[in-house]
Amino acid sequence: MPPLFIMDIFFDKYADAVIECALKVKNTDVLSINTEEENAEFAKLLAAKAKAISGNGSYIQRIEKGRIVENYDYLSSSPLTKAPTCFVYIPLFRSFPDLAGDKEYDAAALQSFKLLSDPLDNPLPTLPFVTCPLPSREWDEILEEYGSSSSSILYNILSLERDDYISQLNAKEESTQYLVKFFNKLNLNKCRIVDDEGTDLEFSFLKGSQFHSSFIETISKRVFCPTITSSDIYRLLDPTTLTGWLIISKPIVLWGKVIRNLSLRFNGGKIVEYSSSPQGEALMDLYLKQDPLSGRASMITLSEISSPLFDEDIVLIPEYDRMRTISITIGGPKGEAVEEKNIEHTVDSLLSLSLPLGRESTVITALDNNDEEITIYSGGWFIDEEEEDE
């Protein structure tokens, strides 16, 4: 871990990013923070930042083994009576458990391996919430082998080295929301993805689906970012259509083990063949054994190489690993991608795994509803033909 004075600066900036950018705390808001004892000081820092804006104290709920063991008001001159209007969850990063043989795992075990999918029937949120991972020794012990650390990753992806990191994070929201609107206007129907390494995939988007981003709007039209930062957009696939070869472009973590080389062939939306090291193939075998839908393609994620996450080989936080580049998700998709009208037509699997495939050589072409071909991604960048025509 870096020296304490550097970490103090990191935590101060990180807290500002959570309060000002992810949650956008407003006057009169009341924060509720779930934390384990190890991260209680950061919870108090968040509460102090929130009070400077809202004028209110916060609820802090201390959790142990997933249960609330203490609930208290913090920085409130009198007992809080107003219900929370924003939520923060500070998870404690834990190392992956050991594999316990060739068997089927329950939801709790899948969660410990970071393979549990989102529920598909999540209603539109009523209040903003953020999941806020913090640097830890256990996280660093895994990353050390790859020459990285949890604090450096978070520092980089939030652009905390910049004096204007708050405006940079807010600019990401604006540009990402613009892309969502722009690509939805194109009415894309089918896509093809190719690169110089052998990836060649064709698929259709799920009829009636739309592009979304990790910036979420509540019922009251309040926008927040539960992942603190995001620069990707995603959309559901027709789960019966993905066909061709996918060669991963970055390492993936499966059952707590790193797979660096993996090629997969899809036909009719599902994996029909794959090749890796003996260990990689055994891990894929175990993954596909868990659920008959775990190997079916459900969603595509699109992100540019300008994203700070593109430079990270491994993050070990599934949401951030998915955003490193273009990826195809197999198993259950991101819950926010699923609307009520298409729940029954997408992949309802207990597992979820994102397969990165984006490179500088990646080109994505698409057909709109009039079968007009459009290049939407090339050289690591989105292609905005409206801007090019101006």
mmCIF file of C-alpha atoms in Angstrom, residues 36-288:
data_model
loop_
_atom_site.group_PDB
_atom_site.id
_atom_site.type_symbol
_atom_site.label_atom_id
_atom_site.label_comp_id
_atom_site.label_asym_id
_atom_site.label_seq_id
_atom_site.Cartn_x
_atom_site.Cartn_y
_atom_site.Cartn_z
ATOM 1 C CA GLU A 36 -17.850 -3.379 7.917
ATOM 2 C CA GLU A 37 -15.680 -2.249 10.828
ATOM 3 C CA GLU A 38 -12.528 -2.260 8.691
ATOM 4 C CA ASN A 39 -13.929 0.505 6.486
ATOM 5 C CA ALA A 40 -15.801 2.472 9.154
ATOM 6 C CA GLU A 41 -13.443 5.492 8.940
ATOM 7 C CA PHE A 42 -14.159 5.920 5.246
ATOM 8 C CA ALA A 43 -17.883 5.698 6.004
ATOM 9 C CA LYS A 44 -17.459 8.578 8.441
ATOM 10 C CA LEU A 45 -15.535 10.562 5.820
ATOM 11 C CA LEU A 46 -18.419 10.082 3.372
ATOM 12 C CA ALA A 47 -20.852 11.237 6.042
ATOM 13 C CA ALA A 48 -18.788 14.370 6.658
ATOM 14 C CA LYS A 49 -18.665 15.168 2.929
ATOM 15 C CA ALA A 50 -22.420 14.624 2.665
ATOM 16 C CA LYS A 51 -23.159 16.907 5.640
ATOM 17 C CA ALA A 52 -21.097 19.714 4.090
ATOM 18 C CA ILE A 53 -23.584 19.684 1.196
ATOM 19 C CA SER A 54 -26.857 18.547 2.747
ATOM 20 C CA GLY A 55 -26.588 19.904 6.277
ATOM 21 C CA ASN A 56 -27.679 16.520 7.649
ATOM 22 C CA GLY A 57 -25.999 13.701 9.494
ATOM 23 C CA SER A 58 -25.968 10.148 8.134
ATOM 24 C CA TYR A 59 -27.055 6.699 9.213
ATOM 25 C CA ILE A 60 -24.147 4.277 9.529
ATOM 26 C CA GLN A 61 -24.971 0.592 9.630
ATOM 27 C CA ARG A 62 -22.127 -1.685 10.650
ATOM 28 C CA ILE A 63 -22.363 -5.148 9.155
ATOM 29 C CA GLU A 64 -20.721 -8.464 9.984
ATOM 30 C CA LYS A 65 -21.072 -11.538 7.797
ATOM 31 C CA GLY A 66 -23.820 -9.842 5.812
ATOM 32 C CA ARG A 67 -25.914 -8.842 8.844
ATOM 33 C CA ILE A 68 -26.429 -5.426 10.447
ATOM 34 C CA VAL A 69 -24.999 -5.537 13.981
ATOM 35 C CA GLU A 70 -25.046 -1.814 14.774
ATOM 36 C CA ASN A 71 -27.021 1.153 13.481
ATOM 37 C CA TYR A 72 -26.220 4.699 14.605
ATOM 38 C CA ASP A 73 -26.575 8.332 13.594
ATOM 39 C CA TYR A 74 -23.362 10.147 12.763
ATOM 40 C CA LEU A 75 -22.751 13.924 12.704
ATOM 41 C CA SER A 76 -26.345 14.632 13.663
ATOM 42 C CA SER A 77 -27.051 17.103 16.477
ATOM 43 C CA SER A 78 -30.291 15.279 17.270
ATOM 44 C CA PRO A 79 -31.627 11.789 16.449
ATOM 45 C CA LEU A 80 -32.308 11.448 12.742
ATOM 46 C CA THR A 81 -35.970 11.018 11.866
ATOM 47 C CA LYS A 82 -35.916 11.557 8.118
ATOM 48 C CA ALA A 83 -35.726 8.416 5.982
ATOM 49 C CA PRO A 84 -32.528 7.977 3.922
ATOM 50 C CA THR A 85 -32.519 9.504 0.450
ATOM 51 C CA CYS A 86 -29.186 8.022 -0.768
ATOM 52 C CA PHE A 87 -27.394 4.766 -0.031
ATOM 53 C CA VAL A 88 -23.759 3.647 -0.061
ATOM 54 C CA TYR A 89 -22.538 0.086 0.350
ATOM 55 C CA ILE A 90 -18.829 -0.351 1.145
ATOM 56 C CA PRO A 91 -18.006 -4.013 0.453
ATOM 57 C CA LEU A 92 -15.024 -5.668 2.068
ATOM 58 C CA PHE A 93 -12.987 -7.367 -0.648
ATOM 59 C CA ARG A 94 -12.427 -11.021 0.161
ATOM 60 C CA SER A 95 -10.119 -13.501 -1.532
ATOM 61 C CA PHE A 96 -11.664 -16.188 -3.665
ATOM 62 C CA PRO A 97 -12.397 -19.450 -1.850
ATOM 63 C CA ASP A 98 -10.729 -22.688 -2.886
ATOM 64 C CA LEU A 99 -12.548 -24.757 -5.471
ATOM 65 C CA ALA A 100 -14.214 -27.694 -3.798
ATOM 66 C CA GLY A 101 -14.224 -30.143 -6.682
ATOM 67 C CA ASP A 102 -16.403 -30.737 -9.704
ATOM 68 C CA LYS A 103 -19.880 -29.871 -8.409
ATOM 69 C CA GLU A 104 -22.755 -27.461 -8.719
ATOM 70 C CA TYR A 105 -22.513 -24.367 -6.508
ATOM 71 C CA ASP A 106 -25.317 -22.454 -4.804
ATOM 72 C CA ALA A 107 -25.903 -18.703 -5.135
ATOM 73 C CA ALA A 108 -23.817 -17.818 -2.067
ATOM 74 C CA ALA A 109 -20.830 -19.738 -3.414
ATOM 75 C CA LEU A 110 -21.221 -18.201 -6.883
ATOM 76 C CA GLN A 111 -21.253 -14.770 -5.243
ATOM 77 C CA SER A 112 -17.966 -15.548 -3.465
ATOM 78 C CA PHE A 113 -16.442 -16.397 -6.865
ATOM 79 C CA LYS A 114 -17.963 -13.161 -8.300
ATOM 80 C CA LEU A 115 -20.000 -15.154 -10.826
ATOM 81 C CA LEU A 116 -23.536 -14.536 -9.553
ATOM 82 C CA SER A 117 -25.776 -12.804 -12.087
ATOM 83 C CA ASP A 118 -28.128 -9.888 -11.498
ATOM 84 C CA PRO A 119 -31.845 -10.539 -10.987
ATOM 85 C CA LEU A 120 -33.727 -9.702 -14.172
ATOM 86 C CA ASP A 121 -36.823 -8.198 -12.590
ATOM 87 C CA ASN A 122 -35.235 -5.259 -10.780
ATOM 88 C CA PRO A 123 -37.761 -2.401 -10.642
ATOM 89 C CA LEU A 124 -36.652 1.127 -11.448
ATOM 90 C CA PRO A 125 -34.841 2.388 -8.326
ATOM 91 C CA THR A 126 -36.570 4.940 -6.168
ATOM 92 C CA LEU A 127 -33.355 6.308 -4.611
ATOM 93 C CA PRO A 128 -29.694 6.661 -5.690
ATOM 94 C CA PHE A 129 -27.230 4.045 -4.460
ATOM 95 C CA VAL A 130 -23.514 3.345 -4.907
ATOM 96 C CA THR A 131 -21.312 0.318 -4.326
ATOM 97 C CA CYS A 132 -17.954 1.649 -3.228
ATOM 98 C CA PRO A 133 -15.008 -0.839 -3.202
ATOM 99 C CA LEU A 134 -11.993 0.213 -1.155
ATOM 100 C CA PRO A 135 -8.321 -0.820 -1.405
ATOM 101 C CA SER A 136 -7.432 -3.792 0.775
ATOM 102 C CA ARG A 137 -4.585 -6.208 1.455
ATOM 103 C CA GLU A 138 -6.555 -9.202 0.185
ATOM 104 C CA TRP A 139 -7.286 -7.398 -3.086
ATOM 105 C CA ASP A 140 -3.631 -6.373 -3.398
ATOM 106 C CA GLU A 141 -2.346 -9.892 -2.730
ATOM 107 C CA ILE A 142 -4.094 -11.133 -5.869
ATOM 108 C CA LEU A 143 -3.143 -8.114 -7.986
ATOM 109 C CA GLU A 144 0.512 -8.120 -6.876
ATOM 110 C CA GLU A 145 1.307 -10.968 -9.250
ATOM 111 C CA TYR A 146 0.231 -8.738 -12.142
ATOM 112 C CA GLY A 147 2.200 -5.684 -11.050
ATOM 113 C CA SER A 148 -0.804 -3.706 -9.916
ATOM 114 C CA SER A 149 -2.578 -2.645 -6.723
ATOM 115 C CA SER A 150 -6.141 -1.873 -5.776
ATOM 116 C CA SER A 151 -5.349 1.730 -4.837
ATOM 117 C CA SER A 152 -3.518 2.431 -8.122
ATOM 118 C CA ILE A 153 -6.378 0.930 -10.152
ATOM 119 C CA LEU A 154 -9.022 3.025 -8.397
ATOM 120 C CA TYR A 155 -6.776 6.100 -8.582
ATOM 121 C CA ASN A 156 -6.330 5.638 -12.326
ATOM 122 C CA ILE A 157 -9.890 4.805 -13.360
ATOM 123 C CA LEU A 158 -11.242 7.797 -11.435
ATOM 124 C CA SER A 159 -8.528 10.105 -12.867
ATOM 125 C CA LEU A 160 -7.695 11.237 -9.334
ATOM 126 C CA GLU A 161 -4.274 12.469 -10.447
ATOM 127 C CA ARG A 162 -6.006 15.353 -12.224
ATOM 128 C CA ASP A 163 -6.972 18.549 -10.442
ATOM 129 C CA ASP A 164 -10.171 18.597 -12.502
ATOM 130 C CA TYR A 165 -11.130 14.961 -11.832
ATOM 131 C CA ILE A 166 -14.642 15.968 -10.700
ATOM 132 C CA SER A 167 -15.364 17.724 -13.977
ATOM 133 C CA GLN A 168 -13.783 14.807 -15.860
ATOM 134 C CA LEU A 169 -16.106 12.334 -14.160
ATOM 135 C CA ASN A 170 -19.101 14.545 -14.878
ATOM 136 C CA ALA A 171 -17.996 14.884 -18.508
ATOM 137 C CA LYS A 172 -18.013 11.070 -18.780
ATOM 138 C CA GLU A 173 -21.658 11.074 -17.811
ATOM 139 C CA GLU A 174 -22.506 13.641 -20.472
ATOM 140 C CA SER A 175 -20.603 11.851 -23.243
ATOM 141 C CA THR A 176 -21.948 8.428 -22.286
ATOM 142 C CA GLN A 177 -25.536 9.615 -22.141
ATOM 143 C CA TYR A 178 -25.036 11.240 -25.526
ATOM 144 C CA LEU A 179 -23.832 7.920 -26.971
ATOM 145 C CA VAL A 180 -26.852 6.086 -25.597
ATOM 146 C CA LYS A 181 -29.209 8.525 -27.326
ATOM 147 C CA PHE A 182 -27.169 8.565 -30.527
ATOM 148 C CA PHE A 183 -26.989 4.773 -30.934
ATOM 149 C CA ASN A 184 -30.629 4.279 -30.019
ATOM 150 C CA LYS A 185 -31.582 6.705 -32.796
ATOM 151 C CA LEU A 186 -29.788 4.491 -35.315
ATOM 152 C CA ASN A 187 -32.296 1.646 -34.792
ATOM 153 C CA LEU A 188 -29.610 -1.009 -35.156
ATOM 154 C CA ASN A 189 -30.747 -4.536 -35.870
ATOM 155 C CA LYS A 190 -27.764 -6.767 -36.635
ATOM 156 C CA CYS A 191 -24.019 -6.519 -35.998
ATOM 157 C CA ARG A 192 -20.737 -8.038 -37.066
ATOM 158 C CA ILE A 193 -17.505 -7.798 -35.024
ATOM 159 C CA VAL A 194 -14.117 -8.646 -36.533
ATOM 160 C CA ASP A 195 -10.476 -8.109 -35.559
ATOM 161 C CA ASP A 196 -6.982 -9.150 -36.641
ATOM 162 C CA GLU A 197 -6.701 -11.887 -33.981
ATOM 163 C CA GLY A 198 -9.479 -14.120 -35.315
ATOM 164 C CA THR A 199 -12.620 -12.779 -33.665
ATOM 165 C CA ASP A 200 -15.478 -12.856 -36.166
ATOM 166 C CA LEU A 201 -18.980 -12.702 -34.686
ATOM 167 C CA GLU A 202 -22.415 -11.980 -36.048
ATOM 168 C CA PHE A 203 -25.562 -11.434 -33.982
ATOM 169 C CA SER A 204 -28.886 -9.636 -33.754
ATOM 170 C CA PHE A 205 -29.950 -7.334 -30.965
ATOM 171 C CA LEU A 206 -32.971 -8.448 -28.971
ATOM 172 C CA LYS A 207 -36.057 -6.993 -30.610
ATOM 173 C CA GLY A 208 -37.405 -4.071 -28.601
ATOM 174 C CA SER A 209 -34.224 -3.649 -26.564
ATOM 175 C CA GLN A 210 -32.249 -0.416 -26.313
ATOM 176 C CA PHE A 211 -28.754 0.723 -25.395
ATOM 177 C CA HIS A 212 -28.272 1.664 -21.754
ATOM 178 C CA SER A 213 -25.417 2.978 -19.641
ATOM 179 C CA SER A 214 -24.415 2.509 -16.010
ATOM 180 C CA PHE A 215 -25.823 5.967 -15.283
ATOM 181 C CA ILE A 216 -29.269 5.147 -13.924
ATOM 182 C CA GLU A 217 -32.347 7.318 -13.601
ATOM 183 C CA THR A 218 -34.625 6.889 -10.598
ATOM 184 C CA ILE A 219 -38.415 7.066 -10.721
ATOM 185 C CA SER A 220 -38.115 10.755 -9.780
ATOM 186 C CA LYS A 221 -35.676 11.341 -12.710
ATOM 187 C CA ARG A 222 -32.603 11.648 -10.508
ATOM 188 C CA VAL A 223 -29.471 10.340 -12.293
ATOM 189 C CA PHE A 224 -26.741 8.504 -10.397
ATOM 190 C CA CYS A 225 -23.898 6.062 -11.081
ATOM 191 C CA PRO A 226 -23.847 2.951 -8.830
ATOM 192 C CA THR A 227 -20.339 2.073 -10.060
ATOM 193 C CA ILE A 228 -18.950 5.587 -9.323
ATOM 194 C CA THR A 229 -17.552 5.881 -12.845
ATOM 195 C CA SER A 230 -18.547 4.463 -16.207
ATOM 196 C CA SER A 231 -17.736 5.033 -19.868
ATOM 197 C CA ASP A 232 -19.495 2.088 -21.516
ATOM 198 C CA ILE A 233 -22.872 1.378 -23.066
ATOM 199 C CA TYR A 234 -24.559 -2.000 -23.322
ATOM 200 C CA ARG A 235 -27.512 -3.733 -24.953
ATOM 201 C CA LEU A 236 -29.242 -7.113 -24.908
ATOM 202 C CA LEU A 237 -28.583 -9.626 -27.665
ATOM 203 C CA ASP A 238 -31.110 -11.966 -29.188
ATOM 204 C CA PRO A 239 -29.894 -15.016 -27.231
ATOM 205 C CA THR A 240 -30.320 -17.356 -30.196
ATOM 206 C CA THR A 241 -28.197 -15.501 -32.749
ATOM 207 C CA LEU A 242 -24.524 -15.044 -31.783
ATOM 208 C CA THR A 243 -22.440 -17.077 -34.231
ATOM 209 C CA GLY A 244 -18.696 -17.232 -34.910
ATOM 210 C CA TRP A 245 -15.373 -17.097 -33.056
ATOM 211 C CA LEU A 246 -14.452 -14.958 -30.059
ATOM 212 C CA ILE A 247 -10.785 -14.599 -29.059
ATOM 213 C CA ILE A 248 -10.457 -12.879 -25.692
ATOM 214 C CA SER A 249 -8.377 -9.694 -25.690
ATOM 215 C CA LYS A 250 -7.684 -9.444 -21.946
ATOM 216 C CA PRO A 251 -7.327 -11.992 -19.139
ATOM 217 C CA ILE A 252 -10.492 -13.162 -17.431
ATOM 218 C CA VAL A 253 -10.921 -14.438 -13.879
ATOM 219 C CA LEU A 254 -12.987 -17.621 -13.583
ATOM 220 C CA TRP A 255 -13.439 -19.503 -10.310
ATOM 221 C CA GLY A 256 -10.762 -17.242 -8.854
ATOM 222 C CA LYS A 257 -8.179 -18.304 -11.453
ATOM 223 C CA VAL A 258 -6.765 -16.218 -14.290
ATOM 224 C CA ILE A 259 -7.260 -17.374 -17.882
ATOM 225 C CA ARG A 260 -5.069 -15.487 -20.356
ATOM 226 C CA ASN A 261 -5.780 -17.329 -23.595
ATOM 227 C CA LEU A 262 -9.244 -18.463 -24.557
ATOM 228 C CA SER A 263 -11.017 -18.880 -27.869
ATOM 229 C CA LEU A 264 -14.682 -19.794 -28.107
ATOM 230 C CA ARG A 265 -16.990 -20.692 -30.979
ATOM 231 C CA PHE A 266 -20.654 -19.766 -30.769
ATOM 232 C CA ASN A 267 -23.509 -21.140 -32.818
ATOM 233 C CA GLY A 268 -27.099 -20.053 -32.402
ATOM 234 C CA GLY A 269 -26.182 -17.961 -29.373
ATOM 235 C CA LYS A 270 -24.451 -20.616 -27.294
ATOM 236 C CA ILE A 271 -20.891 -21.855 -26.820
ATOM 237 C CA VAL A 272 -20.293 -24.998 -28.828
ATOM 238 C CA GLU A 273 -16.492 -25.202 -28.704
ATOM 239 C CA TYR A 274 -13.611 -23.623 -26.783
ATOM 240 C CA SER A 275 -9.862 -23.870 -26.496
ATOM 241 C CA SER A 276 -7.479 -22.771 -23.744
ATOM 242 C CA SER A 277 -4.801 -24.195 -21.480
ATOM 243 C CA PRO A 278 -5.748 -27.470 -19.739
ATOM 244 C CA GLN A 279 -6.607 -25.480 -16.604
ATOM 245 C CA GLY A 280 -8.600 -22.925 -18.600
ATOM 246 C CA GLU A 281 -10.631 -25.618 -20.305
ATOM 247 C CA ALA A 282 -11.323 -27.346 -16.986
ATOM 248 C CA LEU A 283 -12.541 -24.048 -15.502
ATOM 249 C CA MET A 284 -14.829 -23.459 -18.489
ATOM 250 C CA ASP A 285 -16.116 -27.016 -18.170
ATOM 251 C CA LEU A 286 -17.063 -26.326 -14.565
ATOM 252 C CA TYR A 287 -18.674 -22.988 -15.445
ATOM 253 C CA LEU A 288 -20.848 -24.475 -18.185
#
